[in-house]
Amino acid sequence: MFSSFLIKYGEIGVKGKNRYIFENALMHQIRYALKRCEGEFLVHKAEGRVYVDALSDFDYDETVENLKTVFGITGICPMKFAEDEGFEKLSKTVVDYVAEVYPNREGKTFKVHARRSRKSYPLDSMQINAQLGGVILDAYPELSVDVHNPDITVYVEIREKIYLYSQIIPGPGGMPVGTNGKAMLLLSGGIDSPVAGYLVSKRGVKIDAVYFHAPPYTSERAKQKVVDLARKVSKYCGPIYLHVINFTDIQLAIYEKCPHDELTIIMRRYMMKIAEHIAKETDCLGLITGESIGQVASQTMASLACTNEVCTLPVYRPCIGMDKQEIISVSEKIDTYETSILPFEDCCTIFVAKHPVTKPSLDIIKKHEHNLDDCIDKLMDEALSTKETIIVSVE
Ligand code: ATP
Ligand code: MG
């Protein structure tokens, strides 16, 4: 029934040169999302609007579902377009449109909202509103007009062709990926970090990721789970460069040389250091973690202060104020939850202390880290040299 979609996007801050960057990034991400769909599409810009035209048969539901993954889109409007063949023909097209889209019309209210971009059209928008309103009422006396708060607004846009739409399916909002730089996500196999990546990406940030594994303490399955999570997130944020680092020797050294109740904090500090190193090499402007205040011992305010202290890049923690249930709701929405709860060990669960410190003192942590002085630089270099980069995307 529909042959095209008008894509609505938020225009705040989208002025001048920014507008062009915003629209191009939006079209790029729309094309990426549509590669997952049956059919061929043309994504184009005309008169300051972005359109998706179907060039072949396509699956409507699948197409809408995938358009809903494109940040920056605020509304998806399935459209029909008609050639301009006179007002009579237009009236018939509009009447047929209403019948098709609204088979149950009893008691509903409507209005026509015309926009005349082509000024040579013989009627102005007020006249079009009035005349098409009359035609619809004649055809469907069960409808009535309400210009203030109608159930149905039939948008009629007079351009080179004539566009008709009345449904605005909400998009995800946010900003198109690629309009706000890039950040490095510390991606574990848990529930929180995929959500964190999604939330930052929603503001237009491109995501790379780093995963620390500890073979043989963590399995190939655990790594595959992280790849699977990255793939699910990449549906929204585009292809992800996932860097996998072998962290085993660092973990063993910490285990051997540092107090066990400080293991997690010290380990997290080295993860952040390595992540930051890779981030800087790859032009990332910040780090992202799934931390949330108080969730576990390593995420108390004192623990976060210790972890944060090793970083010079800003660390974004979009889940910081969210309760677990709120984070789970987002993970269900983006379909990462079921993967996140698969029971594969991650490298943190192997080396956790029974009673980790909840109020670590930075001075004491730093003092104990000196126990690693004779080996840590070498171990960090070796860990970095194990970097395996997997490009993850859904196309
Ligand atoms: P999540 O639910 O995000 O997996 P978590 O509940 O396992 O986190 P922690 O182990 O305290 O919580 O980790 C806090 C954050 O540190 C994670 O959200 C993630 O950003 C990062 N992180 C933890 N383990 C790893 C890992 N093995 N590789 C990469 N990042 C990690
Ligand atoms: Mg967590």
Coordinates of C-alpha atoms and ligand atoms in Angstrom, one line a residue:
M1 CA 0.0 0.0 0.0
F2 CA 2.9 2.4 0.9
S3 CA 5.7 3.1 -1.5
S4 CA 7.8 5.5 0.5
F5 CA 8.6 6.9 4.0
L6 CA 9.1 10.4 5.0
I7 CA 11.7 10.5 7.8
K8 CA 11.3 13.1 10.5
Y9 CA 14.2 14.1 12.6
G10 CA 14.8 16.6 15.4
E11 CA 16.0 19.9 14.1
I12 CA 17.3 21.5 17.3
G13 CA 20.9 22.4 16.8
V14 CA 20.7 21.3 13.2
K15 CA 21.4 24.6 11.5
G16 CA 23.8 25.6 8.7
K17 CA 26.7 23.3 8.1
N18 CA 25.6 21.0 11.0
R19 CA 22.4 20.3 9.2
Y20 CA 24.2 18.9 6.2
I21 CA 26.5 16.7 8.4
F22 CA 23.5 15.5 10.4
E23 CA 21.4 14.6 7.4
N24 CA 24.3 12.8 5.6
A25 CA 25.0 10.8 8.7
L26 CA 21.3 10.0 9.1
M27 CA 21.1 8.8 5.5
H28 CA 24.2 6.7 6.0
Q29 CA 22.8 5.0 9.0
I30 CA 19.4 4.5 7.3
R31 CA 21.2 2.7 4.4
Y32 CA 23.0 0.6 6.9
A33 CA 19.7 -0.4 8.6
L34 CA 18.0 -1.1 5.3
K35 CA 20.7 -3.6 4.2
R36 CA 19.0 -5.9 6.7
C37 CA 15.7 -5.7 4.9
E38 CA 14.2 -7.4 1.9
G39 CA 13.9 -5.2 -1.1
E40 CA 15.7 -2.3 -2.7
F41 CA 15.5 1.3 -1.5
L42 CA 16.5 4.7 -2.5
V43 CA 17.4 7.0 0.5
H44 CA 17.5 10.6 -0.6
K45 CA 17.2 14.2 0.4
A46 CA 14.8 16.6 -1.3
E47 CA 13.8 20.0 -0.3
G48 CA 15.3 19.6 3.2
R49 CA 13.5 16.3 3.9
V50 CA 14.9 12.8 4.0
Y51 CA 12.9 10.1 2.2
V52 CA 13.1 6.4 1.8
D53 CA 11.6 5.2 -1.5
A54 CA 11.0 1.5 -2.1
L55 CA 12.3 0.5 -5.6
S56 CA 10.9 -3.0 -5.3
D57 CA 8.6 -5.1 -3.3
F58 CA 9.4 -4.9 0.4
D59 CA 8.3 -6.1 3.8
Y60 CA 6.6 -3.2 5.5
D61 CA 6.9 -4.4 9.1
E62 CA 10.5 -5.4 8.7
T63 CA 11.4 -2.1 7.1
V64 CA 9.7 -0.1 9.9
E65 CA 11.3 -2.2 12.6
N66 CA 14.8 -1.5 11.1
L67 CA 14.2 2.2 10.6
K68 CA 13.4 2.3 14.3
T69 CA 17.0 1.4 15.0
V70 CA 18.3 4.6 13.4
F71 CA 19.2 7.2 16.0
G72 CA 18.2 10.7 14.9
I73 CA 14.8 9.6 13.5
T74 CA 11.9 11.0 15.5
G75 CA 9.1 9.9 13.2
I76 CA 8.6 7.4 10.4
C77 CA 5.7 8.4 8.1
P78 CA 4.6 5.7 5.6
M79 CA 3.5 7.7 2.5
K80 CA 1.8 7.3 -0.8
F81 CA 2.7 9.5 -3.6
A82 CA 0.6 10.5 -6.5
E83 CA 1.4 12.2 -9.8
D84 CA -0.2 15.6 -10.1
E85 CA -3.1 14.9 -12.5
G86 CA -5.5 17.6 -11.4
F87 CA -7.6 18.1 -8.3
E88 CA -10.3 15.6 -9.2
K89 CA -7.7 12.8 -9.4
L90 CA -6.1 14.0 -6.1
S91 CA -9.5 13.9 -4.4
K92 CA -10.0 10.3 -5.4
T93 CA -6.5 9.3 -4.3
V94 CA -7.2 10.9 -0.9
V95 CA -10.6 9.3 -0.5
D96 CA -9.0 5.9 -1.4
Y97 CA -6.2 6.5 1.0
V98 CA -8.5 7.1 3.9
A99 CA -10.5 3.9 3.1
E100 CA -7.3 1.8 2.9
V101 CA -5.6 3.1 6.0
Y102 CA -8.7 3.6 8.2
P103 CA -11.2 0.7 7.5
N104 CA -12.9 1.5 10.8
R105 CA -14.0 5.1 10.7
E106 CA -17.1 5.2 12.7
G107 CA -17.1 8.2 15.1
K108 CA -13.6 9.3 14.2
T109 CA -12.6 12.9 13.7
F110 CA -10.1 14.2 11.1
K111 CA -8.6 17.2 9.5
V112 CA -6.6 17.8 6.3
H113 CA -3.2 19.5 6.7
A114 CA -2.0 20.7 3.3
R115 CA 1.4 22.1 2.6
R116 CA 2.1 23.7 -0.8
S117 CA 5.8 23.7 -1.5
R118 CA 5.2 24.1 -5.2
K119 CA 3.8 27.6 -5.3
S120 CA 2.5 27.3 -8.8
Y121 CA -0.2 24.9 -7.6
P122 CA -3.6 26.5 -8.4
L123 CA -5.0 26.2 -4.8
D124 CA -3.3 27.5 -1.7
S125 CA -3.1 25.3 1.4
M126 CA -6.2 26.7 3.1
Q127 CA -8.2 26.0 0.0
I128 CA -6.8 22.5 -0.3
N129 CA -7.6 21.8 3.4
A130 CA -11.2 23.0 2.9
Q131 CA -11.9 21.3 -0.4
L132 CA -10.3 18.0 0.4
G133 CA -12.0 18.1 3.8
G134 CA -15.3 18.5 2.0
V135 CA -14.5 15.6 -0.4
I136 CA -13.6 13.3 2.5
L137 CA -16.8 14.2 4.4
D138 CA -19.0 13.6 1.4
A139 CA -17.4 10.1 0.9
Y140 CA -17.5 9.2 4.6
P141 CA -20.3 10.9 6.5
E142 CA -19.4 8.7 9.5
L143 CA -16.3 11.0 10.0
S144 CA -16.5 14.5 11.4
V145 CA -14.0 17.4 11.3
D146 CA -12.0 18.5 14.3
V147 CA -9.3 21.0 13.5
H148 CA -7.9 21.2 17.0
N149 CA -7.5 17.6 18.2
P150 CA -8.4 15.2 15.4
D151 CA -8.0 11.4 15.5
I152 CA -6.7 11.5 12.0
T153 CA -4.6 14.2 10.3
V154 CA -4.2 13.7 6.6
Y155 CA -1.0 15.4 5.5
V156 CA -1.0 16.5 1.9
E157 CA 2.2 17.9 0.5
I158 CA 2.2 19.4 -2.9
R159 CA 5.7 19.1 -4.3
E160 CA 6.7 18.0 -7.7
K161 CA 4.6 15.0 -6.9
I162 CA 1.9 14.9 -4.2
Y163 CA 2.7 13.1 -1.0
L164 CA 0.0 11.7 1.4
Y165 CA 0.6 10.5 4.9
S166 CA -1.2 10.4 8.2
Q167 CA 0.7 8.0 10.4
I168 CA 3.8 9.1 12.3
I169 CA 5.5 6.0 13.9
P170 CA 7.8 7.1 16.6
G171 CA 11.6 6.7 15.9
P172 CA 14.2 6.2 18.6
G173 CA 15.2 9.9 18.7
G174 CA 18.8 10.9 19.6
M175 CA 21.3 11.9 17.0
P176 CA 22.7 10.0 14.0
V177 CA 25.8 7.9 14.8
G178 CA 28.9 9.6 13.4
T179 CA 27.8 13.2 14.4
N180 CA 29.5 13.2 17.8
G181 CA 32.9 11.5 17.5
K182 CA 33.8 8.1 18.8
A183 CA 34.3 6.4 22.2
M184 CA 35.7 3.1 23.5
L185 CA 33.2 0.9 25.3
L186 CA 34.5 -1.6 27.9
L187 CA 32.2 -4.4 26.9
S188 CA 31.9 -7.4 29.2
G189 CA 29.4 -10.2 28.9
G190 CA 27.0 -8.6 31.4
I191 CA 23.8 -6.8 31.2
D192 CA 25.0 -3.3 31.8
S193 CA 27.8 -2.6 29.4
P194 CA 25.8 -3.3 26.1
V195 CA 23.1 -0.9 27.5
A196 CA 25.8 1.7 28.2
G197 CA 27.1 1.5 24.7
Y198 CA 23.6 1.8 23.3
L199 CA 22.8 4.9 25.4
V200 CA 26.0 6.8 24.5
S201 CA 25.6 5.8 20.8
K202 CA 22.1 7.3 20.9
R203 CA 23.7 10.7 21.2
G204 CA 25.5 10.2 17.9
V205 CA 28.7 8.7 19.2
K206 CA 30.3 5.9 17.2
I207 CA 31.4 3.0 19.3
D208 CA 34.5 0.8 19.4
A209 CA 34.8 -1.8 22.1
V210 CA 37.3 -3.7 24.1
Y211 CA 36.8 -7.0 25.9
F212 CA 39.3 -8.5 28.3
H213 CA 39.3 -12.3 28.4
A214 CA 41.4 -14.6 30.5
P215 CA 41.9 -18.0 28.8
P216 CA 41.9 -20.7 30.0
Y217 CA 39.9 -19.3 32.9
T218 CA 37.3 -17.9 30.5
S219 CA 36.1 -20.0 27.6
E220 CA 35.8 -19.4 23.9
R221 CA 32.0 -19.4 24.5
A222 CA 32.3 -16.5 26.8
K223 CA 34.2 -14.6 24.1
Q224 CA 31.6 -15.6 21.5
K225 CA 28.9 -14.2 23.8
V226 CA 30.6 -10.8 23.9
V227 CA 30.9 -10.9 20.1
D228 CA 27.2 -11.7 19.9
L229 CA 26.4 -8.8 22.3
A230 CA 28.5 -6.4 20.2
R231 CA 26.6 -7.6 17.1
K232 CA 23.2 -6.8 18.8
V233 CA 24.4 -3.3 19.8
S234 CA 25.9 -2.7 16.3
K235 CA 22.4 -2.9 14.9
Y236 CA 22.0 0.6 16.5
C237 CA 25.4 2.0 16.4
G238 CA 26.9 0.7 13.2
P239 CA 29.9 -1.6 12.7
I240 CA 32.0 -2.0 15.9
Y241 CA 35.7 -2.7 16.1
L242 CA 35.9 -5.1 19.0
H243 CA 39.4 -5.4 20.4
V244 CA 39.9 -8.6 22.4
I245 CA 42.8 -8.5 24.9
N246 CA 44.3 -11.5 26.7
F247 CA 44.3 -10.3 30.3
T248 CA 45.3 -13.6 32.0
D249 CA 48.9 -12.8 32.9
I250 CA 48.0 -9.5 34.4
Q251 CA 45.3 -11.0 36.4
L252 CA 47.5 -13.8 37.7
A253 CA 50.2 -11.3 38.7
I254 CA 47.7 -9.2 40.6
Y255 CA 46.3 -12.4 42.2
E256 CA 49.8 -13.4 43.3
K257 CA 51.1 -10.1 44.5
C258 CA 48.2 -8.0 45.8
P259 CA 45.8 -8.4 48.7
H260 CA 42.8 -10.4 47.5
D261 CA 40.2 -8.0 48.8
E262 CA 41.6 -5.4 46.4
L263 CA 41.8 -7.7 43.4
T264 CA 38.8 -6.4 41.6
I265 CA 39.7 -2.7 42.0
I266 CA 43.3 -3.2 40.9
M267 CA 42.2 -5.3 38.0
R268 CA 39.6 -2.7 36.9
R269 CA 42.3 0.0 37.0
Y270 CA 44.5 -2.0 34.6
M271 CA 41.5 -2.6 32.3
M272 CA 40.9 1.1 32.2
K273 CA 44.5 1.9 31.5
I274 CA 44.7 -0.6 28.6
A275 CA 41.3 0.5 27.3
E276 CA 42.5 4.1 27.4
H277 CA 45.7 3.2 25.6
I278 CA 43.7 1.6 22.7
A279 CA 41.2 4.5 22.8
K280 CA 43.9 7.1 22.2
E281 CA 45.5 5.1 19.4
T282 CA 42.1 4.9 17.6
D283 CA 40.9 8.5 18.0
C284 CA 38.3 7.8 20.7
L285 CA 37.4 10.8 22.8
G286 CA 36.2 8.9 25.8
L287 CA 35.7 5.6 27.5
I288 CA 32.3 4.1 28.3
T289 CA 31.5 1.6 31.1
G290 CA 28.3 0.0 32.4
E291 CA 29.0 1.0 36.0
S292 CA 26.1 2.0 38.3
I293 CA 26.6 3.5 41.7
G294 CA 26.5 0.9 44.5
Q295 CA 25.6 -2.1 42.2
V296 CA 28.6 -4.1 43.5
A297 CA 31.6 -3.5 45.7
S298 CA 33.7 -2.3 42.8
Q299 CA 31.1 0.3 42.0
T300 CA 30.7 2.2 45.3
M301 CA 31.6 5.9 45.1
A302 CA 35.0 5.1 46.7
S303 CA 35.7 2.3 44.3
L304 CA 34.7 4.3 41.3
A305 CA 37.0 7.1 42.4
C306 CA 39.9 4.6 42.5
T307 CA 39.1 3.2 39.1
N308 CA 38.6 6.6 37.6
E309 CA 41.9 7.9 38.8
V310 CA 44.0 6.1 36.2
C311 CA 42.1 7.7 33.3
T312 CA 42.9 11.0 31.6
L313 CA 40.1 10.6 29.0
P314 CA 36.6 11.3 30.2
V315 CA 34.8 8.1 31.3
Y316 CA 31.1 8.0 30.4
R317 CA 28.9 5.9 32.6
P318 CA 25.3 6.3 31.3
C319 CA 23.9 3.7 33.7
I320 CA 25.3 5.4 36.7
G321 CA 22.0 6.5 38.1
M322 CA 19.9 3.6 36.9
D323 CA 18.5 0.8 39.0
K324 CA 19.2 -2.7 37.8
Q325 CA 15.6 -3.1 36.7
E326 CA 15.8 0.0 34.6
I327 CA 19.0 -1.2 33.0
I328 CA 17.3 -4.6 32.3
S329 CA 14.3 -2.8 30.7
V330 CA 16.6 -1.2 28.2
S331 CA 18.5 -4.4 27.6
E332 CA 15.2 -6.1 26.8
K333 CA 14.2 -3.4 24.5
I334 CA 17.5 -3.7 22.5
D335 CA 17.4 -7.5 22.7
T336 CA 20.7 -8.0 24.5
Y337 CA 19.1 -9.3 27.8
E338 CA 18.8 -13.0 26.8
T339 CA 22.4 -13.1 25.6
S340 CA 23.7 -11.3 28.6
I341 CA 22.2 -13.8 31.1
L342 CA 23.7 -16.8 29.4
P343 CA 25.8 -18.4 32.1
F344 CA 29.4 -18.1 30.9
E345 CA 32.0 -17.1 33.3
D346 CA 33.7 -13.8 32.7
C347 CA 37.2 -13.0 33.9
C348 CA 35.9 -11.1 36.9
T349 CA 34.0 -14.0 38.4
I350 CA 37.0 -16.3 38.4
F351 CA 39.2 -13.9 40.5
V352 CA 36.7 -12.4 42.8
A353 CA 37.4 -12.2 46.5
K354 CA 34.9 -13.3 49.0
H355 CA 34.9 -10.0 50.8
P356 CA 36.1 -7.3 48.4
V357 CA 36.7 -3.8 49.8
T358 CA 33.9 -1.5 49.4
K359 CA 35.7 1.6 50.7
P360 CA 39.2 1.3 49.1
S361 CA 41.7 4.0 49.8
L362 CA 43.5 5.2 46.8
D363 CA 46.8 5.6 48.7
I364 CA 46.7 2.0 49.9
I365 CA 45.7 0.7 46.5
K366 CA 48.5 2.6 44.9
K367 CA 50.9 1.3 47.5
H368 CA 49.9 -2.3 46.8
E369 CA 50.2 -1.8 43.1
H370 CA 53.9 -1.1 43.7
N371 CA 54.1 -4.9 44.3
L372 CA 53.7 -5.2 40.5
D373 CA 56.5 -2.7 39.6
D374 CA 58.9 -5.3 38.4
C375 CA 56.6 -6.9 35.9
I376 CA 53.6 -4.7 35.1
D377 CA 55.0 -2.7 32.2
K378 CA 56.1 -5.8 30.4
L379 CA 52.8 -7.5 31.1
M380 CA 50.8 -4.5 29.8
D381 CA 52.9 -4.4 26.6
E382 CA 52.4 -8.2 26.2
A383 CA 48.7 -7.8 26.8
L384 CA 48.4 -5.1 24.2
S385 CA 50.3 -7.3 21.7
T386 CA 47.6 -10.0 22.0
K387 CA 45.0 -7.6 20.7
E388 CA 42.8 -9.3 18.2
T389 CA 40.3 -7.0 16.4
I390 CA 37.0 -8.3 15.2
I391 CA 34.8 -6.1 13.0
V392 CA 31.3 -6.8 14.1
S393 CA 28.2 -5.6 12.2
V394 CA 24.7 -6.7 11.1
E395 CA 24.3 -6.4 7.4
Ligands
ATP1 P1 28.3 -5.7 33.0 O1 26.9 -6.0 33.5 O2 28.3 -4.4 32.2 O3 29.0 -6.8 32.4 P2 29.3 -6.2 35.6 O4 28.0 -6.2 36.2 O5 30.0 -7.4 35.2 O6 29.1 -5.3 34.3 P3 31.7 -5.1 36.7 O7 32.4 -6.4 36.6 O8 31.9 -4.4 38.0 O9 30.2 -5.2 36.5 O10 32.2 -4.2 35.5 C1 31.9 -2.9 35.5 C2 32.2 -2.4 34.1 O11 33.5 -2.7 33.7 C3 31.4 -3.1 33.0 O12 30.1 -2.5 32.8 C4 32.2 -3.0 31.8 O13 32.1 -1.7 31.2 C5 33.6 -3.1 32.4 N1 34.1 -4.5 32.4 C6 34.1 -5.4 33.3 N2 34.6 -6.6 32.9 C7 35.0 -6.4 31.7 C8 35.7 -7.2 30.7 N3 36.0 -8.5 31.0 N4 36.0 -6.7 29.5 C9 35.7 -5.4 29.2 N5 35.1 -4.6 30.1 C10 34.7 -5.1 31.3
MG2 MG 27.0 -4.8 36.3

